[in-house]
Short mmCIF file of C-alpha atoms in Angstrom, two decimals:
data_model
loop_
_atom_site.label_atom_id
_atom_site.label_comp_id
_atom_site.label_asym_id
_atom_site.label_seq_id
_atom_site.Cartn_x
_atom_site.Cartn_y
_atom_site.Cartn_z
CA MET A 12 106.87 94.50 92.01
CA SER A 13 108.91 91.39 93.26
CA GLU A 14 108.31 92.33 96.76
CA ASP A 15 104.79 93.47 96.68
CA ARG A 16 104.92 89.92 95.00
CA ILE A 17 105.66 88.83 99.75
CA GLN A 18 103.30 90.75 101.76
CA ILE A 19 102.71 91.41 105.16
CA ALA A 20 100.26 92.35 106.98
CA VAL A 21 100.34 92.58 111.04
CA ASP A 22 97.13 92.34 113.35
CA GLY A 23 98.11 92.04 116.67
CA PRO A 24 100.74 89.37 117.46
CA VAL A 25 99.25 87.99 114.39
CA ALA A 26 101.27 88.52 111.47
CA THR A 27 101.17 87.38 108.04
CA MET A 28 102.92 86.63 104.82
CA THR A 29 101.25 86.26 101.63
CA VAL A 30 102.30 84.75 98.42
CA ALA A 31 100.80 87.07 95.80
CA ARG A 32 101.68 85.82 92.25
CA PRO A 33 98.34 83.94 91.54
CA ASP A 34 98.11 84.39 87.44
CA LYS A 35 101.55 81.70 88.31
CA LEU A 36 99.77 80.11 91.03
CA ASN A 37 102.76 81.41 93.00
CA ALA A 38 105.56 79.88 91.91
CA PHE A 39 109.09 81.73 92.61
CA ASP A 40 111.47 83.01 90.25
CA ILE A 41 114.43 84.40 91.65
CA ASP A 42 113.55 87.90 92.40
CA MET A 43 111.03 86.34 94.68
CA LEU A 44 112.70 84.84 96.35
CA LYS A 45 115.06 87.64 97.29
CA ALA A 46 111.51 88.90 98.63
CA LEU A 47 110.54 86.07 100.96
CA ALA A 48 114.55 86.49 102.29
CA ALA A 49 113.54 90.07 103.31
CA ALA A 50 110.49 89.53 104.91
CA CYS A 51 111.65 86.78 107.32
CA ASP A 52 114.30 89.50 108.02
CA THR A 53 111.23 92.01 108.64
CA VAL A 54 109.08 90.43 110.70
CA GLU A 55 111.98 89.58 112.37
CA THR A 56 112.81 92.52 114.24
CA MET A 57 109.19 92.65 114.71
CA ARG A 58 109.18 92.39 118.21
CA GLU A 59 105.16 92.10 119.08
CA VAL A 60 104.44 89.41 116.98
CA ARG A 61 104.40 86.52 118.64
CA VAL A 62 103.28 84.07 115.18
CA LEU A 63 103.39 83.74 112.03
CA ILE A 64 101.15 82.93 109.47
CA LEU A 65 101.67 81.98 105.76
CA THR A 66 99.82 81.20 102.67
CA GLY A 67 99.15 81.52 98.97
CA GLU A 68 96.77 83.96 96.97
CA GLY A 69 94.31 83.30 95.15
CA LYS A 70 93.63 79.74 94.38
CA ALA A 71 97.32 77.12 95.15
CA PHE A 72 99.27 77.76 97.98
CA SER A 73 102.48 77.69 95.79
CA ALA A 74 103.23 75.54 92.59
CA GLY A 75 107.06 75.15 93.38
CA GLY A 76 109.55 76.84 91.60
CA ASP A 77 108.69 78.64 88.24
CA ILE A 78 110.25 76.56 84.94
CA LYS A 79 110.93 79.82 82.87
CA ALA A 80 112.39 80.95 86.36
CA TRP A 81 115.21 78.39 85.66
CA GLY A 82 114.68 76.06 82.66
CA GLY A 83 117.10 78.25 80.57
CA MET A 84 120.47 78.39 83.21
CA ASP A 85 123.22 76.44 83.34
CA ALA A 86 124.43 74.01 85.13
CA ALA A 87 126.86 76.76 87.22
CA ALA A 88 124.18 78.95 87.74
CA PHE A 89 121.13 76.46 88.41
CA GLY A 90 123.30 75.03 91.27
CA HIS A 91 124.17 77.80 93.30
CA ASP A 92 121.89 80.82 91.60
CA TRP A 93 118.92 79.24 92.10
CA VAL A 94 119.13 76.01 94.55
CA ARG A 95 121.56 77.12 96.35
CA PHE A 96 119.90 80.47 97.29
CA GLY A 97 116.75 79.01 97.69
CA HIS A 98 118.05 76.40 100.19
CA ARG A 99 118.95 79.22 102.09
CA VAL A 100 115.85 81.35 101.97
CA PHE A 101 114.14 78.51 102.91
CA GLU A 102 116.35 77.70 105.91
CA ARG A 103 115.48 81.07 106.44
CA LEU A 104 111.81 81.04 107.40
CA ALA A 105 112.00 77.66 109.30
CA THR A 106 114.48 79.54 111.98
CA LEU A 107 111.89 82.28 112.43
CA ARG A 108 112.01 83.02 116.52
CA MET A 109 108.31 82.63 116.37
CA PRO A 110 105.70 79.77 114.79
CA VAL A 111 104.95 79.54 111.38
CA ILE A 112 101.61 78.27 110.35
CA ALA A 113 100.97 77.56 106.68
CA ALA A 114 97.30 78.16 105.92
CA LEU A 115 97.39 75.13 102.68
CA ASN A 116 95.05 77.40 100.98
CA GLY A 117 95.43 75.44 97.32
CA HIS A 118 98.20 73.01 95.93
CA ALA A 119 101.51 72.77 97.42
CA LEU A 120 103.62 71.08 94.86
CA GLY A 121 107.93 70.37 94.82
CA GLY A 122 109.28 73.89 95.86
CA GLY A 123 105.99 75.05 97.80
CA LEU A 124 105.85 71.61 99.83
CA GLU A 125 109.38 72.29 100.57
CA LEU A 126 107.96 75.88 101.51
CA ALA A 127 105.00 74.73 103.87
CA ALA A 128 107.63 72.07 105.62
CA ALA A 129 109.45 74.45 106.68
CA ALA A 130 106.79 75.67 109.45
CA ASP A 131 106.27 74.43 111.98
CA ILE A 132 102.02 73.63 111.51
CA ARG A 133 100.12 73.33 108.58
CA ILE A 134 96.90 73.29 107.70
CA ALA A 135 94.85 72.71 104.39
CA GLU A 136 91.77 73.18 102.91
CA SER A 137 89.91 69.94 102.07
CA GLN A 138 90.82 69.96 98.20
CA ILE A 139 94.20 70.16 97.97
CA LYS A 140 96.63 67.92 96.57
CA ILE A 141 100.31 67.71 97.99
CA GLY A 142 103.70 66.18 96.27
CA LEU A 143 106.96 66.63 95.29
CA PRO A 144 106.77 66.30 91.23
CA GLU A 145 109.90 66.91 90.29
CA THR A 146 111.64 63.60 89.08
CA SER A 147 108.75 63.92 86.14
CA LEU A 148 110.75 67.37 84.67
CA GLY A 149 114.00 65.23 85.02
CA MET A 150 115.07 67.32 88.65
CA VAL A 151 115.14 66.59 91.81
CA PRO A 152 113.73 68.34 94.70
CA GLY A 153 116.27 71.50 95.71
CA TRP A 154 114.08 73.55 98.99
CA SER A 155 114.99 71.00 101.33
CA GLY A 156 113.07 68.35 99.79
CA THR A 157 115.20 64.80 100.24
CA GLN A 158 116.36 67.27 104.01
CA ARG A 159 113.59 68.54 105.64
CA LEU A 160 110.71 67.53 104.57
CA VAL A 161 113.16 63.47 105.27
CA THR A 162 113.82 65.29 108.82
CA ARG A 163 110.51 66.45 109.57
CA PHE A 164 108.29 63.35 107.66
CA GLY A 165 110.64 60.44 107.59
CA ALA A 166 112.12 58.86 104.42
CA GLN A 167 109.54 56.06 103.18
CA ILE A 168 106.81 59.28 102.13
CA VAL A 169 109.20 61.46 100.39
CA ARG A 170 110.82 58.18 98.50
CA ARG A 171 106.73 57.98 98.03
CA MET A 172 106.64 61.42 95.96
CA VAL A 173 109.79 61.47 94.49
CA LEU A 174 110.17 58.16 93.32
CA GLY A 175 106.79 56.70 92.73
CA GLY A 176 105.69 60.45 91.99
CA GLU A 177 102.24 60.11 94.76
CA MET A 178 100.52 62.95 94.88
CA PHE A 179 97.87 63.17 98.37
CA SER A 180 94.71 64.22 98.91
CA ALA A 181 94.92 66.65 101.96
CA GLU A 182 93.37 64.13 104.14
CA ALA A 183 96.04 61.49 102.90
CA ALA A 184 98.47 64.36 103.43
CA LYS A 185 96.85 63.73 106.87
CA ALA A 186 97.42 60.58 107.76
CA GLU A 187 100.80 60.35 106.54
CA GLY A 188 101.80 63.56 109.17
CA LEU A 189 102.48 66.00 106.44
CA VAL A 190 99.78 68.01 107.21
CA ASP A 191 98.16 68.31 111.14
CA ALA A 192 94.73 68.88 110.23
CA VAL A 193 91.87 69.59 107.66
CA VAL A 194 89.12 72.00 107.51
CA GLU A 195 86.95 72.76 104.80
CA THR A 196 87.68 75.16 101.26
CA GLY A 197 87.33 78.35 102.12
CA THR A 198 87.81 78.24 105.42
CA VAL A 199 91.72 77.61 106.21
CA MET A 200 92.92 81.05 107.18
CA GLN A 201 90.04 81.30 110.12
CA ALA A 202 91.79 78.31 110.76
CA ALA A 203 95.12 79.31 110.76
CA ARG A 204 94.17 82.76 112.62
CA ASP A 205 92.49 80.60 115.40
CA TYR A 206 95.22 77.82 115.85
CA ALA A 207 97.36 81.46 116.18
CA ALA A 208 95.88 82.75 118.81
CA ARG A 209 96.18 80.38 120.81
CA VAL A 210 99.56 80.55 119.88
CA ALA A 211 100.06 83.27 120.63
CA LYS A 212 99.06 83.42 124.30
CA ARG A 213 101.42 81.32 125.54
CA GLY A 214 104.98 83.20 126.79
CA PRO A 215 106.73 84.07 123.31
CA ALA A 216 110.07 83.70 125.17
CA ALA A 217 109.44 79.99 126.40
CA LEU A 218 107.91 78.99 122.20
CA GLU A 219 111.52 80.77 120.81
CA ILE A 220 113.22 78.83 122.53
CA SER A 221 111.16 75.41 122.58
CA LYS A 222 111.55 76.50 119.24
CA LEU A 223 114.63 75.84 119.42
CA MET A 224 114.81 72.95 121.61
CA ILE A 225 112.45 71.01 119.43
CA ALA A 226 114.67 71.80 116.30
CA SER A 227 117.60 70.86 118.01
CA ALA A 228 115.87 67.64 118.81
CA ASN A 229 115.10 66.66 115.03
CA GLY A 230 118.66 66.88 113.90
CA GLU A 231 118.04 70.11 112.89
CA ASP A 232 119.95 71.93 112.23
CA ASN A 233 121.68 71.87 115.65
CA GLY A 234 124.63 74.09 115.78
CA ALA A 235 122.89 76.99 115.48
CA ALA A 236 120.22 76.08 117.99
CA VAL A 237 122.57 75.19 120.54
CA GLU A 238 124.84 78.53 119.85
CA ALA A 239 121.67 80.55 120.11
CA LEU A 240 120.36 79.74 123.35
CA GLY A 241 124.15 79.08 124.71
CA SER A 242 123.72 83.07 123.49
CA ILE A 243 120.18 84.05 125.07
CA LEU A 244 121.61 82.14 128.37
CA VAL A 245 124.55 84.47 128.45
CA ALA A 246 122.43 87.52 127.74
CA LYS A 247 121.26 87.68 131.37
CA THR A 248 124.23 86.95 133.54
CA GLY A 249 126.07 89.53 135.30
CA ASP A 250 128.92 88.52 133.93
CA LEU A 251 127.95 89.96 130.72
CA ARG A 252 127.09 92.80 132.17
CA GLU A 253 130.23 93.00 133.47
CA GLY A 254 132.29 92.43 130.35
CA VAL A 255 131.00 95.02 128.42
CA ALA A 256 130.98 97.50 130.26
CA ALA A 257 135.03 97.04 131.23
CA PHE A 258 135.37 97.25 127.38
CA SER A 259 134.00 100.27 127.00
CA GLU A 260 135.67 102.07 130.02
CA LYS A 261 138.65 100.35 128.80
CA ARG A 262 139.65 97.98 131.96
CA GLU A 263 140.35 94.86 133.15
CA ALA A 264 136.62 92.87 133.51
CA GLN A 265 135.88 91.67 137.14
CA PHE A 266 133.67 88.82 136.46
CA LYS A 267 132.33 87.41 139.63
CA GLY A 268 130.22 84.34 137.80
CA GLU A 269 126.98 85.77 138.31
CA TRP A 270 123.69 84.41 136.02
#
């Protein structure tokens, strides 16, 4: 079942989200995108979770979009039901309140790299390959490959992958800033758990706000980041408590400028 292909396991303050379609190299179809969106909503509500590890089952992190899932779509369906929907789902992942660590246990290609780019930290096993091969199929990256990847990694490295079709080894990807650390084959989950344990020791409110501030400074979703930060601040004020109380009691609010 599609919902079984995005699995969540929780161990104290650390949740692990696994893309589990190993027979297809964890390639996504529409139902898996829906399952990923639902999984993001679920983990967001787990207040005990302070950090999320994202990984793939089997020998790949993710091969991206399943060609059989989109190959027969007409232009309208491809643009709206596939590209725009997938973009929204990956944006949901990128804007989770908690830090996300991508544990790249295998190749991250096309949409798989776009998936990894939605994380805050990327740890890769030494044998993996990274790339954006979409133009070899006559298509373009559609799940933020030319947007978030350019913002986070720089335009030139994305040009090399998209226009030149360059594939990068884990070490080369680290040198280019595409991944943050490289570990031996078979050890990425332990490395991710160790890093997650470091993150989980820090103040959860500070982590959430810092993530918003960094995203805003990086030009990512500025409007939502500013409004979220403002709302968090206002939610702690005496004025808001007075406003809600006045509404409930059907009286005029008496604001005192209380923070």
